[in-house]
C-alpha atoms as a printed R data frame, in Angstrom:
    type eleno elety resid chain resno       x       y      z
1   ATOM     1    CA   MET     A     1 -17.541 -81.591  8.711
2   ATOM     2    CA   SER     A     2 -17.075 -78.179 10.241
3   ATOM     3    CA   ILE     A     3 -13.885 -77.014 11.844
4   ATOM     4    CA   GLY     A     4 -14.544 -75.545 15.272
5   ATOM     5    CA   MET     A     5 -12.454 -73.368 17.504
6   ATOM     6    CA   PRO     A     6  -9.327 -75.186 18.669
7   ATOM     7    CA   ASP     A     7  -8.601 -75.792 22.327
8   ATOM     8    CA   ASN     A     8  -7.672 -72.519 24.084
9   ATOM     9    CA   LYS     A     9  -4.271 -73.870 25.089
10  ATOM    10    CA   ASN     A    10  -3.415 -73.944 21.378
11  ATOM    11    CA   LEU     A    11  -4.588 -70.351 20.800
12  ATOM    12    CA   GLN     A    12  -2.350 -67.818 22.475
13  ATOM    13    CA   VAL     A    13  -1.354 -64.195 22.232
14  ATOM    14    CA   ALA     A    14   1.806 -62.586 23.569
15  ATOM    15    CA   GLY     A    15   1.364 -60.560 26.742
16  ATOM    16    CA   VAL     A    16   3.030 -57.594 25.079
17  ATOM    17    CA   ILE     A    17   0.023 -57.324 22.722
18  ATOM    18    CA   LEU     A    18  -2.496 -57.423 25.575
19  ATOM    19    CA   ASP     A    19  -0.356 -54.843 27.384
20  ATOM    20    CA   GLY     A    20  -0.604 -52.473 24.423
21  ATOM    21    CA   PHE     A    21  -4.357 -52.987 24.088
22  ATOM    22    CA   LEU     A    22  -4.941 -52.302 27.785
23  ATOM    23    CA   LYS     A    23  -2.672 -49.220 27.826
24  ATOM    24    CA   ALA     A    24  -4.563 -47.676 24.910
25  ATOM    25    CA   SER     A    25  -7.909 -48.620 26.435
26  ATOM    26    CA   ILE     A    26  -7.013 -46.867 29.682
27  ATOM    27    CA   LYS     A    27  -5.575 -43.806 27.907
28  ATOM    28    CA   LEU     A    28  -8.709 -43.492 25.743
29  ATOM    29    CA   ASN     A    29 -10.984 -44.048 28.771
30  ATOM    30    CA   ILE     A    30 -12.468 -47.174 27.227
31  ATOM    31    CA   ILE     A    31 -11.562 -49.199 30.286
32  ATOM    32    CA   ALA     A    32 -11.058 -47.563 33.663
33  ATOM    33    CA   ALA     A    33  -7.619 -48.158 35.160
34  ATOM    34    CA   THR     A    34  -9.203 -49.961 38.111
35  ATOM    35    CA   GLN     A    35 -11.215 -52.198 35.758
36  ATOM    36    CA   ALA     A    36  -8.083 -52.975 33.731
37  ATOM    37    CA   ALA     A    37  -6.272 -54.009 36.901
38  ATOM    38    CA   THR     A    38  -9.038 -56.509 37.636
39  ATOM    39    CA   ILE     A    39  -8.793 -57.975 34.128
40  ATOM    40    CA   GLU     A    40  -5.254 -59.070 34.834
41  ATOM    41    CA   ASN     A    41  -1.796 -57.839 35.576
42  ATOM    42    CA   ILE     A    42  -0.244 -58.636 32.203
43  ATOM    43    CA   ASP     A    43   3.355 -59.832 31.976
44  ATOM    44    CA   PRO     A    44   4.610 -58.762 28.520
45  ATOM    45    CA   VAL     A    45   6.846 -61.832 28.142
46  ATOM    46    CA   GLN     A    46   4.157 -64.426 28.936
47  ATOM    47    CA   TRP     A    47   1.560 -65.985 26.641
48  ATOM    48    CA   TYR     A    48  -2.194 -65.774 27.303
49  ATOM    49    CA   PRO     A    49  -5.330 -67.346 25.823
50  ATOM    50    CA   ILE     A    50  -6.252 -65.506 22.627
51  ATOM    51    CA   GLN     A    51  -9.822 -65.268 23.925
52  ATOM    52    CA   ARG     A    52  -8.713 -62.432 26.226
53  ATOM    53    CA   LEU     A    53  -7.765 -60.319 23.217
54  ATOM    54    CA   LEU     A    54 -10.945 -61.247 21.360
55  ATOM    55    CA   ASP     A    55 -13.016 -60.320 24.445
56  ATOM    56    CA   LEU     A    56 -11.316 -56.915 24.686
57  ATOM    57    CA   GLN     A    57 -11.920 -56.341 20.982
58  ATOM    58    CA   ARG     A    58 -15.599 -57.252 21.412
59  ATOM    59    CA   LEU     A    59 -15.868 -54.845 24.374
60  ATOM    60    CA   VAL     A    60 -14.868 -51.969 22.100
61  ATOM    61    CA   GLN     A    61 -17.075 -53.129 19.206
62  ATOM    62    CA   ASP     A    62 -20.108 -53.499 21.458
63  ATOM    63    CA   ASN     A    63 -19.739 -50.091 23.095
64  ATOM    64    CA   TYR     A    64 -18.794 -47.783 20.208
65  ATOM    65    CA   LYS     A    65 -20.682 -47.275 16.945
66  ATOM    66    CA   GLN     A    66 -17.652 -45.696 15.273
67  ATOM    67    CA   ALA     A    67 -14.916 -47.892 16.720
68  ATOM    68    CA   GLY     A    68 -12.535 -47.629 13.731
69  ATOM    69    CA   PRO     A    69 -10.421 -44.713 15.028
70  ATOM    70    CA   ILE     A    70 -10.322 -46.298 18.492
71  ATOM    71    CA   PHE     A    71  -9.016 -49.542 17.044
72  ATOM    72    CA   GLU     A    72  -6.351 -47.655 15.085
73  ATOM    73    CA   LYS     A    73  -5.075 -46.089 18.327
74  ATOM    74    CA   ILE     A    74  -5.180 -49.486 20.016
75  ATOM    75    CA   GLY     A    75  -3.189 -51.013 17.148
76  ATOM    76    CA   GLN     A    76  -0.589 -48.242 17.445
77  ATOM    77    CA   SER     A    77  -0.303 -48.889 21.178
78  ATOM    78    CA   MET     A    78   0.023 -52.633 20.612
79  ATOM    79    CA   ILE     A    79   2.906 -52.215 18.172
80  ATOM    80    CA   THR     A    80   4.567 -49.659 20.469
81  ATOM    81    CA   SER     A    81   4.448 -52.167 23.329
82  ATOM    82    CA   TRP     A    82   5.764 -54.901 21.016
83  ATOM    83    CA   TYR     A    83   8.639 -52.649 19.952
84  ATOM    84    CA   HIS     A    84   9.623 -51.411 23.422
85  ATOM    85    CA   LEU     A    85   8.718 -54.376 25.659
86  ATOM    86    CA   GLY     A    86   9.081 -57.241 23.180
87  ATOM    87    CA   PRO     A    87  11.636 -58.164 20.527
88  ATOM    88    CA   GLY     A    88  10.976 -55.143 18.297
89  ATOM    89    CA   LYS     A    89  14.077 -53.086 19.087
90  ATOM    90    CA   GLU     A    90  16.324 -56.050 18.306
91  ATOM    91    CA   LEU     A    91  14.620 -56.842 14.997
92  ATOM    92    CA   ILE     A    92  13.414 -53.587 13.495
93  ATOM    93    CA   ARG     A    93  15.246 -50.395 12.541
94  ATOM    94    CA   THR     A    94  12.969 -48.962  9.833
95  ATOM    95    CA   GLY     A    95   9.383 -49.188  8.641
96  ATOM    96    CA   ALA     A    96  10.589 -51.281  5.708
97  ATOM    97    CA   ASP     A    97  12.283 -53.672  8.168
98  ATOM    98    CA   PHE     A    98   8.949 -54.076  9.918
99  ATOM    99    CA   LEU     A    99   7.145 -54.819  6.665
100 ATOM   100    CA   HIS     A   100   9.791 -57.340  5.591
101 ATOM   101    CA   PHE     A   101   9.409 -58.994  8.996
102 ATOM   102    CA   GLN     A   102   5.786 -59.683  8.021
103 ATOM   103    CA   SER     A   103   6.869 -61.967  5.152
104 ATOM   104    CA   GLY     A   104   5.501 -65.433  5.728
105 ATOM   105    CA   SER     A   105   3.653 -64.179  8.827
106 ATOM   106    CA   LYS     A   106   6.914 -64.071 10.846
107 ATOM   107    CA   GLY     A   107   5.833 -60.907 12.619
108 ATOM   108    CA   TYR     A   108   2.332 -62.135 13.299
109 ATOM   109    CA   ARG     A   109   3.575 -65.512 14.509
110 ATOM   110    CA   SER     A   110   5.889 -63.745 16.952
111 ATOM   111    CA   VAL     A   111   2.801 -62.615 18.890
112 ATOM   112    CA   VAL     A   112   0.053 -65.122 18.033
113 ATOM   113    CA   LYS     A   113   0.165 -68.913 18.368
114 ATOM   114    CA   GLY     A   114  -2.386 -71.315 16.975
115 ATOM   115    CA   PRO     A   115  -3.412 -73.249 13.894
116 ATOM   116    CA   GLU     A   116  -3.410 -71.119 10.754
117 ATOM   117    CA   TYR     A   117  -6.969 -72.138  9.863
118 ATOM   118    CA   PHE     A   118  -8.118 -70.286 12.995
119 ATOM   119    CA   VAL     A   119  -5.596 -67.481 13.617
120 ATOM   120    CA   GLY     A   120  -5.033 -66.747  9.921
121 ATOM   121    CA   GLU     A   121  -2.002 -65.036  8.488
122 ATOM   122    CA   PHE     A   122  -0.576 -61.550  8.048
123 ATOM   123    CA   SER     A   123   1.853 -61.395  5.142
124 ATOM   124    CA   LEU     A   124   3.750 -58.906  3.035
125 ATOM   125    CA   ILE     A   125   2.784 -59.466 -0.606
126 ATOM   126    CA   GLU     A   126   4.910 -56.768 -2.210
127 ATOM   127    CA   ILE     A   127   6.831 -53.646 -1.288
128 ATOM   128    CA   ASP     A   128   8.141 -50.673 -3.247
129 ATOM   129    CA   GLU     A   129  10.520 -48.910 -0.887
130 ATOM   130    CA   ILE     A   130  11.180 -46.113 -3.406
131 ATOM   131    CA   LYS     A   131   7.485 -45.185 -3.649
132 ATOM   132    CA   GLY     A   132   6.809 -46.036 -0.010
133 ATOM   133    CA   LEU     A   133   4.050 -48.515 -0.873
134 ATOM   134    CA   ALA     A   134   3.330 -51.998  0.397
135 ATOM   135    CA   LYS     A   135   0.635 -54.572 -0.194
136 ATOM   136    CA   ILE     A   136  -0.280 -56.741  2.790
137 ATOM   137    CA   HIS     A   137  -2.652 -59.686  2.946
138 ATOM   138    CA   SER     A   138  -4.365 -60.484  6.241
139 ATOM   139    CA   THR     A   139  -6.795 -63.223  7.194
140 ATOM   140    CA   THR     A   140  -6.493 -62.737 10.961
141 ATOM   141    CA   PRO     A   141  -9.633 -62.685 13.147
142 ATOM   142    CA   PHE     A   142  -8.817 -59.189 14.370
143 ATOM   143    CA   ASN     A   143 -10.444 -55.856 13.573
144 ATOM   144    CA   LYS     A   144  -9.119 -54.349 10.317
145 ATOM   145    CA   ASN     A   145  -8.691 -50.884 11.877
146 ATOM   146    CA   LYS     A   146  -6.560 -52.370 14.631
147 ATOM   147    CA   LYS     A   147  -4.370 -53.968 11.959
148 ATOM   148    CA   LYS     A   148  -4.181 -50.586 10.207
149 ATOM   149    CA   GLY     A   149  -2.915 -49.018 13.435
150 ATOM   150    CA   LEU     A   150  -0.264 -51.721 13.693
151 ATOM   151    CA   ILE     A   151   1.272 -50.795 10.347
152 ATOM   152    CA   LEU     A   152   0.864 -46.996 10.363
């Protein structure tokens, strides 16, 4: 028995994440501002089908051979939007705070909804604040360079 993709209503992403992706895409000239406006006027506090984020990710992957640095910038923009337009300012004061927030996928679950078997997890495994090192485990369906941009 194979496990297929769950119903879209059970797979959602926070608008603040789509907002960050679109802002970076416009700034990097990946998506023209007029094209982004036709995709949707994103409300940062609403939830949207996760397919919209996966489609945007595929757009970048399909159009750029070396998409890694682009995804890093997109990830940085996504976390900036989360911090300024979402709950970030109330929850996070330092980089270590952000990493601790990832324990048990709390951070990830604040922006992605759906069954773990499909959306995966993003967890802090260990942290050494003195050395400035952390080990993170991620099984999310998102581009690894985008995830790197989120934690830089």
